[in-house]
XYZ file of C-alpha atoms in Angstrom:
483
model
C -52.703 -19.636 -37.773
C -53.186 -16.812 -35.810
C -51.833 -15.810 -32.586
C -55.464 -16.155 -30.866
C -54.463 -20.248 -30.761
C -58.782 -19.765 -31.484
C -60.859 -21.749 -29.813
C -63.593 -22.902 -31.269
C -66.947 -21.528 -28.669
C -67.485 -25.460 -28.403
C -64.743 -25.189 -26.400
C -65.034 -22.699 -24.265
C -69.029 -23.849 -23.218
C -67.728 -26.509 -22.412
C -65.574 -24.626 -19.917
C -68.101 -22.771 -18.743
C -70.201 -26.611 -17.669
C -67.358 -27.441 -14.719
C -69.305 -24.488 -13.048
C -72.212 -25.423 -13.014
C -72.318 -26.907 -9.584
C -71.725 -22.975 -8.704
C -75.341 -21.441 -10.357
C -77.675 -21.833 -7.563
C -75.314 -20.590 -5.057
C -74.659 -17.885 -7.438
C -77.889 -17.561 -8.478
C -79.332 -17.240 -5.007
C -76.697 -14.494 -5.063
C -77.223 -12.153 -8.271
C -81.182 -11.791 -6.892
C -79.201 -10.240 -3.374
C -76.979 -8.057 -5.423
C -79.717 -6.950 -7.457
C -82.331 -5.957 -5.055
C -79.497 -3.663 -3.641
C -78.734 -2.526 -7.167
C -82.433 -1.312 -7.660
C -83.433 -0.424 -4.296
C -80.128 1.958 -5.512
C -79.989 2.920 -8.897
C -81.867 6.301 -8.448
C -78.997 7.341 -6.478
C -76.455 5.896 -8.340
C -77.838 7.663 -11.393
C -77.243 11.229 -9.535
C -73.869 10.636 -9.147
C -73.503 9.621 -12.412
C -75.068 13.044 -13.828
C -72.817 14.534 -11.620
C -69.444 12.687 -13.001
C -70.945 13.914 -16.513
C -70.964 17.387 -15.795
C -67.802 16.931 -15.631
C -65.411 18.338 -19.095
C -62.828 16.588 -18.987
C -61.690 16.655 -23.265
C -58.169 15.661 -22.773
C -57.369 16.794 -25.766
C -58.161 20.811 -24.801
C -55.717 22.852 -22.773
C -58.421 24.930 -21.443
C -59.895 22.106 -20.174
C -56.974 20.946 -17.158
C -59.258 22.480 -14.290
C -61.580 20.799 -16.082
C -59.141 16.682 -16.092
C -58.756 17.620 -12.018
C -62.341 18.226 -10.671
C -63.022 14.851 -13.209
C -60.103 13.199 -10.734
C -60.997 14.824 -6.989
C -64.619 13.224 -8.044
C -63.278 9.313 -8.762
C -61.207 10.260 -5.132
C -64.468 11.071 -2.556
C -66.193 8.394 -4.443
C -63.489 4.972 -4.955
C -63.125 6.421 -0.951
C -67.018 6.201 0.146
C -67.354 2.739 -2.068
C -64.226 1.721 0.750
C -61.613 1.091 -0.983
C -57.737 2.017 0.446
C -54.967 4.089 -0.413
C -57.043 6.834 -3.124
C -54.539 8.625 -4.635
C -53.533 11.124 -7.707
C -50.294 9.757 -9.041
C -48.779 12.713 -11.802
C -47.565 11.398 -14.801
C -46.116 13.385 -17.876
C -49.439 13.399 -18.976
C -52.535 13.978 -16.401
C -52.488 12.200 -13.879
C -54.480 8.647 -13.276
C -56.638 7.443 -9.843
C -55.681 4.588 -7.869
C -57.017 2.694 -5.385
C -57.361 -0.467 -3.451
C -58.291 -2.980 -1.705
C -56.077 -6.586 -0.717
C -57.516 -7.725 2.097
C -58.222 -11.293 0.019
C -55.469 -13.881 1.360
C -55.153 -16.378 -1.514
C -57.624 -14.742 -3.623
C -56.132 -13.529 -7.218
C -55.778 -9.758 -7.599
C -57.461 -8.802 -10.575
C -56.973 -4.752 -12.101
C -59.541 -2.411 -13.680
C -58.582 -0.180 -15.637
C -60.716 2.629 -17.154
C -60.677 6.418 -18.000
C -62.525 9.142 -16.799
C -61.899 12.455 -19.744
C -63.680 12.471 -22.952
C -63.640 13.193 -26.737
C -64.223 16.959 -27.938
C -68.006 17.602 -28.187
C -67.925 19.142 -32.439
C -69.578 19.688 -33.912
C -71.597 21.066 -30.838
C -74.693 21.973 -32.852
C -75.874 18.571 -34.126
C -76.163 18.080 -29.991
C -79.595 17.751 -28.827
C -79.189 19.024 -26.028
C -76.080 20.250 -24.493
C -73.021 17.411 -24.438
C -72.580 18.406 -20.344
C -75.814 18.767 -19.233
C -76.979 15.115 -19.368
C -79.961 14.409 -20.511
C -81.980 10.571 -19.289
C -84.472 9.237 -21.983
C -86.491 7.095 -23.682
C -84.370 4.562 -20.635
C -81.003 6.162 -21.947
C -78.308 8.804 -20.141
C -77.056 11.247 -22.744
C -74.308 13.617 -22.664
C -70.214 13.087 -23.690
C -68.280 10.458 -21.446
C -71.741 8.405 -21.157
C -70.544 5.495 -22.396
C -67.082 5.916 -23.598
C -65.618 5.602 -20.700
C -67.291 7.581 -17.284
C -70.615 5.153 -17.484
C -68.592 2.316 -17.324
C -66.369 2.784 -14.733
C -68.505 4.010 -12.540
C -69.907 0.979 -13.066
C -67.349 -1.030 -11.909
C -67.029 1.254 -8.938
C -70.784 0.500 -7.722
C -70.171 -3.072 -8.017
C -67.516 -2.837 -5.793
C -68.972 -0.551 -2.991
C -71.945 -2.898 -3.515
C -69.906 -6.351 -2.531
C -68.762 -4.114 0.292
C -71.672 -3.010 1.803
C -73.486 -6.725 1.547
C -70.765 -8.855 3.046
C -68.207 -6.705 4.333
C -65.598 -7.466 2.438
C -64.239 -7.957 -1.154
C -64.097 -12.221 -2.098
C -60.188 -10.951 -4.721
C -57.739 -8.871 -4.038
C -58.778 -4.864 -6.159
C -56.639 -2.723 -7.542
C -57.844 0.350 -9.847
C -56.504 2.742 -12.024
C -58.678 5.057 -14.260
C -56.440 7.451 -16.558
C -56.640 11.498 -17.633
C -55.717 10.896 -21.157
C -56.801 7.229 -23.108
C -58.024 10.084 -25.586
C -54.810 11.283 -26.538
C -53.111 8.429 -26.211
C -52.261 7.265 -22.412
C -48.641 8.600 -22.616
C -48.227 10.238 -19.474
C -48.968 6.376 -18.290
C -47.084 4.497 -20.732
C -43.936 6.755 -19.761
C -44.465 6.194 -15.837
C -44.633 3.103 -15.698
C -41.143 2.259 -17.808
C -39.986 2.635 -14.203
C -43.581 1.763 -11.716
C -45.185 -2.127 -12.589
C -45.226 -3.009 -8.784
C -47.846 -1.268 -8.380
C -50.430 -1.584 -11.075
C -48.948 -5.352 -10.808
C -52.006 -7.991 -10.897
C -52.916 -11.246 -12.610
C -55.332 -10.069 -14.439
C -56.397 -6.319 -16.012
C -60.451 -6.539 -16.597
C -61.371 -3.027 -18.821
C -64.940 -2.192 -19.049
C -64.379 0.203 -22.614
C -66.225 -2.103 -25.582
C -69.245 -3.178 -26.800
C -72.001 -5.995 -26.567
C -71.947 -7.138 -30.203
C -75.955 -6.347 -29.969
C -79.176 -4.838 -27.892
C -79.793 -8.415 -24.972
C -76.691 -10.243 -26.667
C -73.309 -9.263 -24.648
C -70.046 -10.196 -26.143
C -66.440 -11.028 -24.585
C -64.395 -8.891 -26.485
C -60.233 -10.943 -26.681
C -58.729 -8.242 -29.425
C -58.530 -4.473 -30.255
C -56.845 -3.460 -33.453
C -53.682 -1.082 -32.900
C -53.479 2.398 -34.027
C -51.605 5.270 -35.577
C -52.690 8.437 -35.710
C -50.967 11.654 -37.632
C -50.954 15.628 -38.812
C -50.774 16.595 -42.564
C -49.847 20.501 -43.507
C -49.339 21.382 -46.351
C -47.642 24.862 -46.927
C -47.961 27.054 -50.216
C -47.986 31.237 -50.904
C -47.249 32.763 -47.314
C -50.972 34.297 -47.297
C -54.405 34.043 -49.028
C -54.269 34.555 -52.955
C -56.905 35.955 -54.595
C -58.560 33.186 -57.221
C -59.435 35.591 -59.165
C -55.540 37.708 -60.210
C -53.624 33.665 -59.228
C -55.498 31.127 -60.148
C -53.972 28.836 -62.332
C -50.504 29.587 -61.881
C -50.318 28.961 -57.902
C -50.354 25.377 -56.036
C -53.913 25.468 -54.434
C -52.715 24.107 -50.781
C -56.329 22.159 -50.353
C -56.118 20.784 -54.062
C -53.283 18.839 -52.276
C -54.136 17.967 -50.460
C -56.579 16.120 -51.726
C -54.752 14.188 -54.230
C -52.715 13.109 -51.184
C -56.009 12.024 -49.244
C -56.915 10.809 -52.627
C -53.261 8.061 -52.839
C -54.257 6.393 -50.066
C -56.637 4.111 -51.676
C -56.742 2.323 -54.818
C -60.498 2.622 -57.403
C -61.370 -0.809 -56.051
C -60.804 0.531 -52.297
C -57.913 -1.460 -50.909
C -54.940 0.873 -49.181
C -52.814 1.673 -52.112
C -48.957 2.293 -49.713
C -46.828 0.559 -50.369
C -46.010 -2.639 -47.719
C -48.196 -1.986 -46.756
C -49.979 -5.290 -45.752
C -46.570 -7.046 -45.597
C -47.155 -7.378 -42.092
C -50.579 -8.576 -41.559
C -50.357 -11.586 -39.795
C -53.527 -14.095 -41.387
C -56.445 -15.598 -39.654
C -57.661 -18.841 -39.967
C -60.407 -19.639 -42.034
C -62.253 -21.640 -38.806
C -62.243 -17.823 -37.281
C -63.828 -16.378 -39.858
C -66.169 -18.674 -40.285
C -66.857 -17.948 -36.685
C -67.493 -14.856 -37.147
C -70.876 -14.860 -39.422
C -72.471 -16.230 -36.877
C -71.935 -13.279 -34.130
C -71.915 -10.617 -36.399
C -75.192 -9.436 -38.803
C -74.949 -8.939 -42.617
C -73.328 -6.150 -44.198
C -77.425 -5.136 -45.297
C -78.154 -4.461 -41.216
C -75.361 -2.577 -40.836
C -76.537 -0.488 -44.638
C -79.864 -0.073 -43.222
C -78.522 2.035 -39.194
C -75.687 3.456 -40.808
C -78.235 5.001 -43.422
C -75.930 4.013 -46.531
C -76.835 2.291 -49.911
C -73.552 0.609 -50.236
C -70.672 -0.140 -48.159
C -66.830 0.609 -49.244
C -63.373 -1.129 -48.491
C -60.717 -3.452 -49.070
C -62.394 -6.579 -51.622
C -62.866 -9.438 -50.687
C -64.454 -9.365 -46.929
C -67.349 -8.591 -45.094
C -68.180 -4.978 -43.737
C -66.690 -7.053 -39.993
C -63.860 -8.570 -41.744
C -62.600 -5.622 -42.869
C -63.078 -3.622 -39.140
C -62.306 -6.552 -37.279
C -58.904 -7.780 -38.796
C -57.899 -5.213 -40.920
C -56.453 -2.888 -41.302
C -57.610 0.897 -42.496
C -56.795 4.568 -43.077
C -58.821 7.605 -42.318
C -59.097 11.217 -42.832
C -60.835 12.446 -39.500
C -60.761 16.113 -40.647
C -59.559 18.725 -43.296
C -59.340 22.373 -43.399
C -57.901 25.380 -44.459
C -59.527 28.750 -46.343
C -62.632 29.729 -46.229
C -65.447 28.173 -44.966
C -68.083 30.289 -43.612
C -70.734 31.616 -45.161
C -71.490 32.100 -49.072
C -68.312 32.798 -51.380
C -64.968 34.425 -50.073
C -62.360 33.500 -53.546
C -58.966 32.238 -52.566
C -55.961 30.194 -53.061
C -55.467 29.791 -49.775
C -52.086 29.777 -48.502
C -52.722 26.099 -45.870
C -53.900 23.482 -45.399
C -54.308 20.738 -43.021
C -55.411 17.154 -42.585
C -56.249 14.739 -39.763
C -55.223 10.911 -40.598
C -55.685 8.205 -38.835
C -54.407 4.258 -39.102
C -55.780 1.107 -37.505
C -53.252 -2.050 -37.260
C -53.302 -5.310 -36.736
C -51.364 -8.157 -35.826
C -48.083 -7.710 -36.709
C -48.034 -4.356 -38.125
C -45.675 -1.861 -35.773
C -46.815 1.737 -35.332
C -43.598 3.536 -36.279
C -43.289 0.744 -40.249
C -46.671 1.821 -41.238
C -45.929 5.463 -39.974
C -42.456 5.349 -42.157
C -44.637 3.650 -45.058
C -47.225 6.325 -44.538
C -44.511 9.484 -44.683
C -43.143 8.251 -48.037
C -46.323 7.869 -49.871
C -47.639 11.272 -48.902
C -44.393 12.901 -50.171
C -44.269 10.609 -53.286
C -47.482 12.241 -53.796
C -46.143 15.934 -53.379
C -47.495 17.403 -55.582
C -44.753 20.687 -56.942
C -45.061 24.421 -55.831
C -46.150 23.368 -52.296
C -43.798 22.454 -48.490
C -45.561 19.279 -47.306
C -45.139 17.715 -43.458
C -46.232 14.892 -40.895
C -46.542 15.544 -37.414
C -46.983 11.886 -35.792
C -49.620 12.456 -32.644
C -51.286 8.649 -31.693
C -50.153 5.542 -32.032
C -50.920 1.786 -30.527
C -49.555 -1.159 -30.845
C -53.272 -3.870 -31.336
C -54.064 -6.698 -29.354
C -55.392 -10.488 -29.642
C -56.250 -12.115 -25.875
C -56.198 -16.075 -25.534
C -59.791 -17.392 -24.318
C -58.579 -20.093 -22.685
C -58.276 -17.769 -19.173
C -60.087 -18.845 -16.116
C -61.029 -14.920 -15.709
C -62.244 -15.660 -18.586
C -64.726 -18.286 -17.904
C -65.507 -16.250 -15.189
C -66.806 -13.160 -16.954
C -68.438 -15.421 -19.642
C -70.919 -16.680 -16.087
C -71.630 -13.526 -14.707
C -72.489 -12.121 -18.526
C -74.886 -15.527 -18.820
C -76.186 -14.406 -15.715
C -77.465 -11.258 -15.776
C -78.413 -11.224 -18.991
C -79.869 -14.298 -18.782
C -77.817 -15.809 -22.808
C -75.195 -16.609 -24.038
C -72.172 -14.622 -24.195
C -70.363 -14.100 -27.425
C -66.769 -13.293 -28.274
C -66.021 -10.680 -30.802
C -63.150 -8.625 -32.492
C -63.057 -4.947 -32.200
C -62.191 -2.402 -34.181
C -61.322 0.519 -31.864
C -57.257 0.327 -30.108
C -57.335 0.926 -26.648
C -53.980 1.680 -26.880
C -53.246 1.319 -22.852
C -53.884 -2.947 -24.043
C -50.772 -3.763 -25.641
C -49.043 -1.858 -22.998
C -50.228 -3.261 -19.965
C -49.683 -6.217 -21.778
C -45.948 -5.904 -22.460
C -44.812 -4.555 -18.896
C -47.505 -5.758 -16.476
C -47.161 -9.480 -18.434
C -51.232 -9.841 -17.254
C -54.175 -11.664 -18.962
C -56.114 -8.447 -20.272
C -60.628 -9.423 -19.831
C -62.151 -7.147 -21.702
C -66.075 -7.094 -20.483
C -68.200 -3.920 -22.498
C -71.445 -2.488 -21.440
C -71.671 -0.297 -24.420
C -73.468 -0.474 -27.428
C -72.014 0.454 -31.181
C -74.777 1.989 -31.600
C -74.449 4.575 -28.882
C -71.963 7.977 -30.971
C -69.243 7.159 -28.733
C -67.199 10.051 -29.879
C -70.364 11.438 -31.903
C -73.075 14.226 -30.991
C -75.414 12.429 -29.080
C -73.316 10.144 -27.285
C -75.413 8.143 -25.252
C -76.126 4.509 -23.132
C -78.492 2.446 -22.101
C -79.618 1.863 -19.338
C -80.952 -1.960 -18.886
C -77.145 -2.270 -19.550
C -76.421 0.205 -16.586
C -78.889 -1.901 -14.471
C -77.259 -5.584 -16.049
C -73.350 -4.180 -16.017
C -74.072 -3.729 -12.649
C -74.783 -7.114 -12.025
C -72.477 -8.669 -14.078
C -69.267 -6.745 -13.006
C -69.991 -8.310 -9.194
C -70.967 -11.116 -10.253
C -67.792 -11.440 -12.249
C -65.746 -10.309 -8.883
C -67.512 -12.651 -6.906
C -67.394 -15.423 -9.673
C -63.499 -15.449 -9.352
C -62.717 -16.231 -6.044
C -64.529 -19.526 -6.381
């Protein structure tokens, strides 16, 4: 039995029918919201472009001032929107921005979480336009952070602003936590939370950092994978050596590193680390069968990615491999000479960055230990191999029978005019498990990006159709919660 306690689509839709009596009223209100957002679209896009111009890359120290600039920008916009107690809260890492509006007695309190930091832009030469000079083209906005996660954070700010402008109040109590180091593991916020849960206490938490199923089909995400990430450093000779004078006589660190990486999988694509699958949670057949009703077939993914074959653990479809099975990937390799032309050397060192996506009930600490033991077991003689743990996060699975899920279902259906589907996500949001443990509140993952919007890659973008529908969805969601 999966830890989800799977609720069937039929049950979800039956619950949704209870809200039919409010539908006519909400439909009228949604029209008012639509007119408001349509009238303010140019203004909203200008503001989003301002936000996207800030190169708030959390992983690079030289962008520290840009992190502060993004933080200040958010404080200003949240204040203008009508939220109160807006401030930057310092942590051991980068600050997060807090804001609230708590004037709805007897109504639920929702904590909105997002992040204002972004990924590095490498390789810069693959961008068709500068990553921090946003371009609107073909009804999409191109920039680093457009979909992950500045564009989606911005939707919440403007949905709140619209409700306050149209009604003079919010239908529920709202708190905001927008952090500046999600892309590097949320370590500062995680540590801060250990002794400061009261400020962020809420009845439930909503996060918009997940994708739709595909264009026109909204999705409520109920599970994300966990994460382990580490760096492998292989040290050989004290300096680069001439390959003519030393080739065949000493171990080559790049060869040693390649051997380690190759050992992660067997020939079938299954992970070959001893004990790795021991704690992987079994998923119900019923839930697996539901995946085929919402996910595209493997052939669609092959065509979309331009690859002749897919690869991975035997016995599972591509969507199952990314939703319910763990994975290990080498994210980057460097060492030796990679410039133009030839330089015949044996490099003194080689390095790799590796990440593992975890599923319930895998624990980062145990997986780190398994991986580190495996790496040392496959180290070649003549080199020294060291590892450094750099990031971790637990997987998370939510229940679908919470009233907030029902409200999200209604809001998506009203804005998109189709029933939303229920999905897992292969990516990781490390703070999700932290919030679940520290705040003990249900988490609703309501995203508006698309799987092919190239988050973390060159030419990241956000479809403006989902920008428009996202504003409407969130405003309706907040209003429906008050019913």
